[in-house]
GROMACS .gro file of C-alpha atoms in nm:
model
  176
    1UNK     CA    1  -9.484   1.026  -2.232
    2UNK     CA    2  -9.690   0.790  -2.427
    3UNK     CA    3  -9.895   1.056  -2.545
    4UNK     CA    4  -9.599   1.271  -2.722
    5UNK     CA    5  -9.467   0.976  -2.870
    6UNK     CA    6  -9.801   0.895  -3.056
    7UNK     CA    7  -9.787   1.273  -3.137
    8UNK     CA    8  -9.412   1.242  -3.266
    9UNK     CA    9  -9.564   0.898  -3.453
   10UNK     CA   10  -9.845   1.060  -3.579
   11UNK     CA   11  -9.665   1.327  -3.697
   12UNK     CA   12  -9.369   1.143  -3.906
   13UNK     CA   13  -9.602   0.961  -4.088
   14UNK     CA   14  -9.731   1.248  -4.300
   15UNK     CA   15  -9.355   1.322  -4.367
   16UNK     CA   16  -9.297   0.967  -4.483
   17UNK     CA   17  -9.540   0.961  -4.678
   18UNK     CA   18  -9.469   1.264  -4.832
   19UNK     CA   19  -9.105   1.176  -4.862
   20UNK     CA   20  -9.240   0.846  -5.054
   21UNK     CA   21  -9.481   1.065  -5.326
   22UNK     CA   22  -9.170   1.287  -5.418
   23UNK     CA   23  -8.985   1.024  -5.429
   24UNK     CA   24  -9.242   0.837  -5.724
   25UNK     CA   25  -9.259   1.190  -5.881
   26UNK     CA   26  -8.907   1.212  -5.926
   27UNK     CA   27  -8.907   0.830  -6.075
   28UNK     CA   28  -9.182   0.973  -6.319
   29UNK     CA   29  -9.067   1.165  -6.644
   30UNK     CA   30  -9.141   1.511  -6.625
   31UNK     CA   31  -9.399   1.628  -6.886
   32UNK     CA   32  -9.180   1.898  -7.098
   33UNK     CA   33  -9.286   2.021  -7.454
   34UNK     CA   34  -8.983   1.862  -7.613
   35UNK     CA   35  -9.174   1.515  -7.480
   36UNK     CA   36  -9.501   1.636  -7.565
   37UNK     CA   37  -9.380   1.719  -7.929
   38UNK     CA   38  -9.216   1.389  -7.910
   39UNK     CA   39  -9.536   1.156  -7.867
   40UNK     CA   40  -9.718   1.363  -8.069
   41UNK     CA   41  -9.527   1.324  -8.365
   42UNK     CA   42  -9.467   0.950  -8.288
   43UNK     CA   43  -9.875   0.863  -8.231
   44UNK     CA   44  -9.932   1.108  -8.546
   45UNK     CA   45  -9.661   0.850  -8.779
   46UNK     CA   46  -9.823   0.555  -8.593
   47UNK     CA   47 -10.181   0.561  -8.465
   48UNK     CA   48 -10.329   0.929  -8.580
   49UNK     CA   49 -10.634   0.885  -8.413
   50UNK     CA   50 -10.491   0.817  -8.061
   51UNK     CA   51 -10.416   1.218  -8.121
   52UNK     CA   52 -10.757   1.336  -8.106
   53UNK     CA   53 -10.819   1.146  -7.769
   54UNK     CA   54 -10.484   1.310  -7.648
   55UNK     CA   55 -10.575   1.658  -7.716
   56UNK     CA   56 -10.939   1.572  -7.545
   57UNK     CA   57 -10.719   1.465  -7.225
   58UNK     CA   58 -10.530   1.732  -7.226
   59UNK     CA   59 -10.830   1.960  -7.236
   60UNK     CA   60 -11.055   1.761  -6.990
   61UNK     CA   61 -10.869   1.512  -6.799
   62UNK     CA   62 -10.519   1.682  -6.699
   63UNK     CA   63 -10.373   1.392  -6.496
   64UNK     CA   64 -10.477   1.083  -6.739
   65UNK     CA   65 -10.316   1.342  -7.050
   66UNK     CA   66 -10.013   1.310  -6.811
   67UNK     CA   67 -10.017   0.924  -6.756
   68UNK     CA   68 -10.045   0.889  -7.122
   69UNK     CA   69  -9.800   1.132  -7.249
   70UNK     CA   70  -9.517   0.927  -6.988
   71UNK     CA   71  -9.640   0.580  -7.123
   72UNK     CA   72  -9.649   0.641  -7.511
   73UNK     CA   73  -9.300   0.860  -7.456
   74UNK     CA   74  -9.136   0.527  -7.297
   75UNK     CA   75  -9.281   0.306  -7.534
   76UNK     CA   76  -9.164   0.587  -7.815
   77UNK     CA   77  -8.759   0.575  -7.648
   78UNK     CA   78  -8.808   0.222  -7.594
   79UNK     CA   79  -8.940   0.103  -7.938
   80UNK     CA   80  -8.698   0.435  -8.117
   81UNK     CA   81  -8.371   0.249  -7.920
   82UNK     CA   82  -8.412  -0.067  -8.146
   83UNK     CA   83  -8.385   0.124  -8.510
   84UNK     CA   84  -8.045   0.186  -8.478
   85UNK     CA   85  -7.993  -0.211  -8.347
   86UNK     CA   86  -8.256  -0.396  -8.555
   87UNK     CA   87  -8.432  -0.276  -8.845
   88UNK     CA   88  -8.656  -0.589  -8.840
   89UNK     CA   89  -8.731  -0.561  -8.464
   90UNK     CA   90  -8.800  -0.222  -8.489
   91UNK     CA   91  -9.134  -0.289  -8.790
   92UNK     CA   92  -9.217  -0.595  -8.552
   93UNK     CA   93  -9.279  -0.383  -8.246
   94UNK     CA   94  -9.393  -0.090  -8.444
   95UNK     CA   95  -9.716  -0.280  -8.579
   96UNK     CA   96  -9.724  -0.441  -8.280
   97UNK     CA   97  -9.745  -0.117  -8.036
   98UNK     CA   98  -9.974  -0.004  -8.309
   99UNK     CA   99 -10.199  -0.265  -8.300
  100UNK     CA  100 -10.227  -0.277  -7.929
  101UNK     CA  101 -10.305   0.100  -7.928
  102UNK     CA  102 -10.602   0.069  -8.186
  103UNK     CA  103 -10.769  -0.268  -7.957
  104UNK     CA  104 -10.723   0.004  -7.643
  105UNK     CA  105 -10.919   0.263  -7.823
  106UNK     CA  106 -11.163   0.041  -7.959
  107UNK     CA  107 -11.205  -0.137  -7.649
  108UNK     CA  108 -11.313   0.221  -7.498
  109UNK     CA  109 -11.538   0.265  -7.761
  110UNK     CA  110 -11.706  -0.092  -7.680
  111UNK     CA  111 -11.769   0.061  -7.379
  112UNK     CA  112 -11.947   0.296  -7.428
  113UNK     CA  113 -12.176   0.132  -7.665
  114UNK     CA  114 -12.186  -0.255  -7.731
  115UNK     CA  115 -12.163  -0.269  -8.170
  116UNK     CA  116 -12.113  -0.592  -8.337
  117UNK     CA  117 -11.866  -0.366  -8.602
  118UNK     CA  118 -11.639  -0.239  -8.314
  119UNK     CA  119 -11.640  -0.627  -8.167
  120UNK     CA  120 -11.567  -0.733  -8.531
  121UNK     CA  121 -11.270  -0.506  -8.610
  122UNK     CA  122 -11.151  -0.604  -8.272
  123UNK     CA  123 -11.119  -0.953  -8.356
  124UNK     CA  124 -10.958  -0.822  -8.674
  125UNK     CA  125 -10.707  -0.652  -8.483
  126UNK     CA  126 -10.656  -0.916  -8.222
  127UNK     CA  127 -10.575  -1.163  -8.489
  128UNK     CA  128 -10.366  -0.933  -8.645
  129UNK     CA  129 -10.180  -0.906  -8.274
  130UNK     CA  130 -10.140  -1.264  -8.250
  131UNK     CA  131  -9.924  -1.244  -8.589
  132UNK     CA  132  -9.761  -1.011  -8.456
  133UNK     CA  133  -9.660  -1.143  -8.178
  134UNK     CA  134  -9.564  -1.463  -8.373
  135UNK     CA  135  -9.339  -1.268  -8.615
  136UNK     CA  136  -9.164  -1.140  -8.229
  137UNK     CA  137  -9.108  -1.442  -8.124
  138UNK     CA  138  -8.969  -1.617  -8.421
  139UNK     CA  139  -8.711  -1.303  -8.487
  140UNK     CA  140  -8.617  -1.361  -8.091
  141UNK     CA  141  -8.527  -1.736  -8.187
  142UNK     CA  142  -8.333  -1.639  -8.501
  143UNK     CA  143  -8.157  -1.380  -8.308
  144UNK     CA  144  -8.080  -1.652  -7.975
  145UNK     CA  145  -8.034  -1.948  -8.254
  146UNK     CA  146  -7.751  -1.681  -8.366
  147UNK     CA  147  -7.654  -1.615  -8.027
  148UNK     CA  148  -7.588  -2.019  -8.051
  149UNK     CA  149  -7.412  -2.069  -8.312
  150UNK     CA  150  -7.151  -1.814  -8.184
  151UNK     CA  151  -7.135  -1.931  -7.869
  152UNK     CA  152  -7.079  -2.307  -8.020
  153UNK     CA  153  -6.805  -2.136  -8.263
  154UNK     CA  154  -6.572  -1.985  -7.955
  155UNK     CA  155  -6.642  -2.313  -7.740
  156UNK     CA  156  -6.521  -2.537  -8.044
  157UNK     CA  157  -6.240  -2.248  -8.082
  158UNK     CA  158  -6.153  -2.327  -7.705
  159UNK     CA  159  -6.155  -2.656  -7.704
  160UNK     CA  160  -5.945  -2.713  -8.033
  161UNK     CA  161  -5.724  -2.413  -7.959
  162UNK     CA  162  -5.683  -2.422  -7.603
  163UNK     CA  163  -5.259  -2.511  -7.632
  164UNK     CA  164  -5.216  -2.224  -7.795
  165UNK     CA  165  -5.432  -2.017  -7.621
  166UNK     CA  166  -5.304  -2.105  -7.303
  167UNK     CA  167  -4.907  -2.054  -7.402
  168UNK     CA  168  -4.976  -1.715  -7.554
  169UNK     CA  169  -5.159  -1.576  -7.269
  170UNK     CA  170  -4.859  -1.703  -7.054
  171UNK     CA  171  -4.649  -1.517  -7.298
  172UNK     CA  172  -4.812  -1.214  -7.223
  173UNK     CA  173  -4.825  -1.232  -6.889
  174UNK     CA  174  -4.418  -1.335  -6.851
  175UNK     CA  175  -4.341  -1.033  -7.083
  176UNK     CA  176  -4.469  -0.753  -6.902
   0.00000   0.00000   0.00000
């Protein structure tokens, strides 16, 4: 008895874990050529060079051209979602997903060979990411100090108003 129950253990643990990998594949975006297209054309207006490793990936290293292609097309939904909402937002993370994509790529090429100029335009570039960053966070306190100022406008509204407010609700109500 004990022994077919550590059979019957041993033999729903394979199925779990199976049962867990489809379920992360089905949380993963499936590589189609519309999203292929997609990042391509987005790392070709932003970071050209990032294609050339791409197509080397995709050629060499199947499963990291995978990876890649689902991280740049979230970053690509996520960063396309704000041009319609924020013009300003949008440039800011723009330059800064660009800048963060050239210190990756450089960083690799560190790796492969220590050079004073790659460890020079990486400064560069991580001062230029600090500005970035900078120019993020001051648009998120204009856009919370706006967020403020509203919310200070309805509570003064509610305060001063709150009589009226009050009786026409109560009007409403005692009408229908």
């Amino acid at each position: 008895l004990g022994g077919s129950a550590m059979a019957q253990e041993k033999a729903e643990k394979p199925a779990a874990l199976e049962k867990q990998a489809s379920a992360k594949n089905k949380n993963e975006l499936p590589i189609t050529a519309e999203r292929e297209a997609a990042v391509m054309t987005f790392v070709q207006q932003n970071h050209a060079e990032l294609k050339e490793l791409l197509n080397h990936l995709r050629n060499n290293r199947r499963k990291d051209y995978e990876r890649a292609i689902r991280e740049l097309s979230r970053d690509a939904e996520r960063i396309g979602q704000l041009k319609a909402r924020d013009a300003k937002q949008y440039e800011l993370e723009i330059q800064a997903w660009t800048i963060k994509s050239r210190i990756q790529l450089l960083a690799a090429h560190l790796a492969m060979g220590d050079k004073e100029e790659i460890r020079s335009q990486l400064r560069i570039l991580l001062n230029e990411q600090m500005d970035v960053r900078a120019a993020l966070l001051k648009r998120e306190r204009e856009r919370a100090q706006d967020r403020l100022a509203k919310i200070e406008q309805d509570l003064s509204r509610l305060e001063n108003e709150r009589q009226k407010i009050v009786e026409n609700q109560l009007q409403v109500l005692t009408k229908s």
